[in-house]
Structure formats: C-alpha cells, structure tokens
Amino acid sequence: MALDDTDKKLLLFLQEDSKQTTKELSYKLGLSVTAVYERIRKLENTGVISKYVAILDRHKIDRNFIVLCHVKLTQHKKEYVLQFEREIMNLHEVTECFHVSGDYDYILKIAVKDMEDYRNFMLSKLTTLQHIASTHSSFMISEVKNTTAIVL
C-alpha cells in the first residue's frame, strides 16, 4: 500500500497517542473528521495498523530488571526450532524474541523484578525447555532509547 504524506503524519500522531480523537487529529492534519476517520479505517483494514496497545511503565509494575538473553539450540532441526518458538510464547517474562544469525540462534528480551527473579526464571522456566545448548545473559544498565514508533 502506498502511503501519502498525510497518511505518514497520521500514523506518527497515532503512534504518539492512539487515544486522540478524530476531531483532534483532523485539526492537526487540516482535514475533516470524516476524512481522518476514513483514513484510519483504511490503514486498519489494510493491516498497516495491526493493533492498539497500552504501554506500561515497568517501574510502576515492578518489572524494571531487563535482560537480553542469547540462546543457542543444540541443533537447527525444524522440529527443534518450532518447538522452542512454541514454548517461548508461553513464557510471560519474555517480552520479545528474535530468531537471529550469528553465534546464537535467538535473542530474548526478558522483564523481571530483580536478579533473584531472573535466577528463578532461568532455573524453573527457561532451562527446562528442551534443545537449549547454551545461554548468555546481558543486563540493562540504563535505557538510552525505547520507542515503538516507526518513522516513515
């Protein structure tokens, strides 16, 4: 789908705050409320906008200990890969999982309360998954940039 400049601006505004009313957006874009509504519906129906979410403050929900965990599988068999991916979907501490190239097969972003909570997660959940050969964990010192916005 080709996006014009107005669509791109609209998407930026929605990424900043998706609770803005069509009236507020119409003022910012210089369009009628109906035109904004129709553009949003088009972007939703074509899948450009896939969903709306609430982004939580990790500090306020006691999940501020962020770990990047690199995982290597024992083998790259299709069944091992698919099983690992199915099982990782059920680990709520894992907020992101990427299948990557390089020395490791996956990078997991994990949000837990503290180091003790991470240790419990490793011992009772992650290391119980089959076909994991090794893991390597890095811990967040400070957050330099964290955004969900994609600039077009």
XYZ file of C-alpha atoms in Angstrom:
152
model
C 0.000 0.000 0.000
C 1.360 3.413 -0.966
C 1.190 5.939 1.851
C 0.969 9.645 1.105
C 2.413 12.358 3.351
C -0.894 12.787 5.192
C -1.059 9.057 5.978
C 2.505 9.219 7.299
C 1.711 12.202 9.536
C -1.455 10.498 10.757
C 0.489 7.358 11.623
C 3.057 9.382 13.573
C 0.299 11.121 15.547
C -1.380 7.786 16.303
C 1.918 6.249 17.401
C 2.449 9.149 19.800
C -1.056 8.791 21.269
C -3.638 6.479 19.740
C -6.353 7.797 22.056
C -6.535 11.112 20.218
C -9.983 11.753 18.818
C -10.606 12.078 15.110
C -11.522 15.689 15.851
C -8.098 16.363 17.404
C -6.370 14.598 14.523
C -8.425 16.455 11.927
C -7.282 19.766 13.425
C -3.626 18.699 13.341
C -3.876 17.421 9.767
C -6.149 20.104 8.358
C -8.727 17.520 7.246
C -12.362 16.887 8.036
C -13.252 14.468 10.825
C -14.795 12.145 8.234
C -11.635 12.159 6.098
C -9.482 11.281 9.125
C -11.901 8.536 10.179
C -11.840 7.032 6.667
C -8.034 7.157 6.511
C -7.741 5.396 9.872
C -10.217 2.706 8.790
C -8.264 2.214 5.534
C -4.994 1.867 7.471
C -6.614 -0.655 9.834
C -8.334 -2.649 7.086
C -5.156 -2.951 5.021
C -3.171 -4.072 8.076
C -0.855 -1.058 8.231
C -2.235 -0.540 11.748
C -2.279 -4.019 13.248
C -3.471 -3.225 16.785
C -3.674 -0.659 19.560
C -1.961 -1.287 22.902
C -1.325 0.276 26.301
C 2.368 0.666 27.081
C 3.043 0.089 30.765
C 5.626 1.810 32.943
C 7.928 -1.051 34.022
C 8.949 0.863 37.165
C 5.360 1.060 38.403
C 4.651 -2.650 37.871
C 7.975 -3.840 39.346
C 9.392 -5.290 36.108
C 12.366 -2.973 35.682
C 15.154 -5.580 35.550
C 15.730 -6.082 31.825
C 17.809 -8.950 30.488
C 18.907 -9.734 26.952
C 19.433 -13.474 26.849
C 21.151 -15.103 23.878
C 20.075 -18.706 23.337
C 21.811 -21.369 21.282
C 19.921 -24.533 20.333
C 21.563 -27.954 20.261
C 20.642 -28.376 16.594
C 18.863 -26.395 13.916
C 16.344 -29.088 13.090
C 12.988 -27.678 12.047
C 11.188 -29.547 14.832
C 13.565 -28.123 17.489
C 13.167 -24.582 16.188
C 9.374 -24.808 16.042
C 9.128 -26.430 19.477
C 11.352 -23.760 21.054
C 9.302 -20.978 19.448
C 6.019 -22.519 20.637
C 7.310 -22.890 24.195
C 8.811 -19.393 24.378
C 5.388 -17.930 23.553
C 4.146 -19.204 26.931
C 6.870 -17.512 28.997
C 5.290 -14.231 30.081
C 8.592 -12.793 31.280
C 9.814 -12.849 27.660
C 8.569 -9.664 26.021
C 10.430 -10.062 22.727
C 12.060 -12.983 20.936
C 14.135 -12.731 17.775
C 15.465 -15.581 15.642
C 18.890 -14.258 14.613
C 22.008 -15.136 12.676
C 25.450 -15.341 14.238
C 26.826 -17.181 17.250
C 23.410 -17.592 18.879
C 20.043 -18.617 17.461
C 17.723 -16.380 19.484
C 17.811 -13.176 21.474
C 15.188 -12.855 24.204
C 14.212 -9.642 25.963
C 13.109 -10.532 29.461
C 11.440 -8.251 32.024
C 11.536 -9.380 35.655
C 11.583 -7.822 39.132
C 15.255 -8.309 40.032
C 18.248 -10.660 39.780
C 16.640 -13.199 42.095
C 13.518 -13.210 39.947
C 15.683 -13.736 36.853
C 17.501 -16.629 38.519
C 14.163 -18.250 39.347
C 13.001 -17.707 35.757
C 16.177 -19.333 34.408
C 16.041 -22.313 36.763
C 12.322 -23.036 36.685
C 11.331 -21.986 33.169
C 13.941 -21.222 30.531
C 16.412 -24.025 31.238
C 13.582 -26.564 31.385
C 12.950 -26.059 27.661
C 14.327 -28.831 25.503
C 17.098 -28.435 22.932
C 18.846 -25.428 24.545
C 22.609 -25.879 24.274
C 23.661 -22.637 25.985
C 22.580 -19.175 27.086
C 24.392 -15.894 27.589
C 22.765 -13.077 29.575
C 23.400 -9.333 29.489
C 21.748 -6.972 31.964
C 20.483 -3.482 31.219
C 22.462 -0.747 32.958
C 20.346 2.141 31.680
C 17.780 2.714 28.974
C 19.091 5.056 26.307
C 16.226 4.728 23.819
C 12.973 2.809 23.931
C 10.325 3.522 21.350
C 7.668 1.623 19.492
C 7.278 4.353 16.868
C 8.356 3.676 13.285
C 9.096 6.867 11.348
C 8.165 6.627 7.681
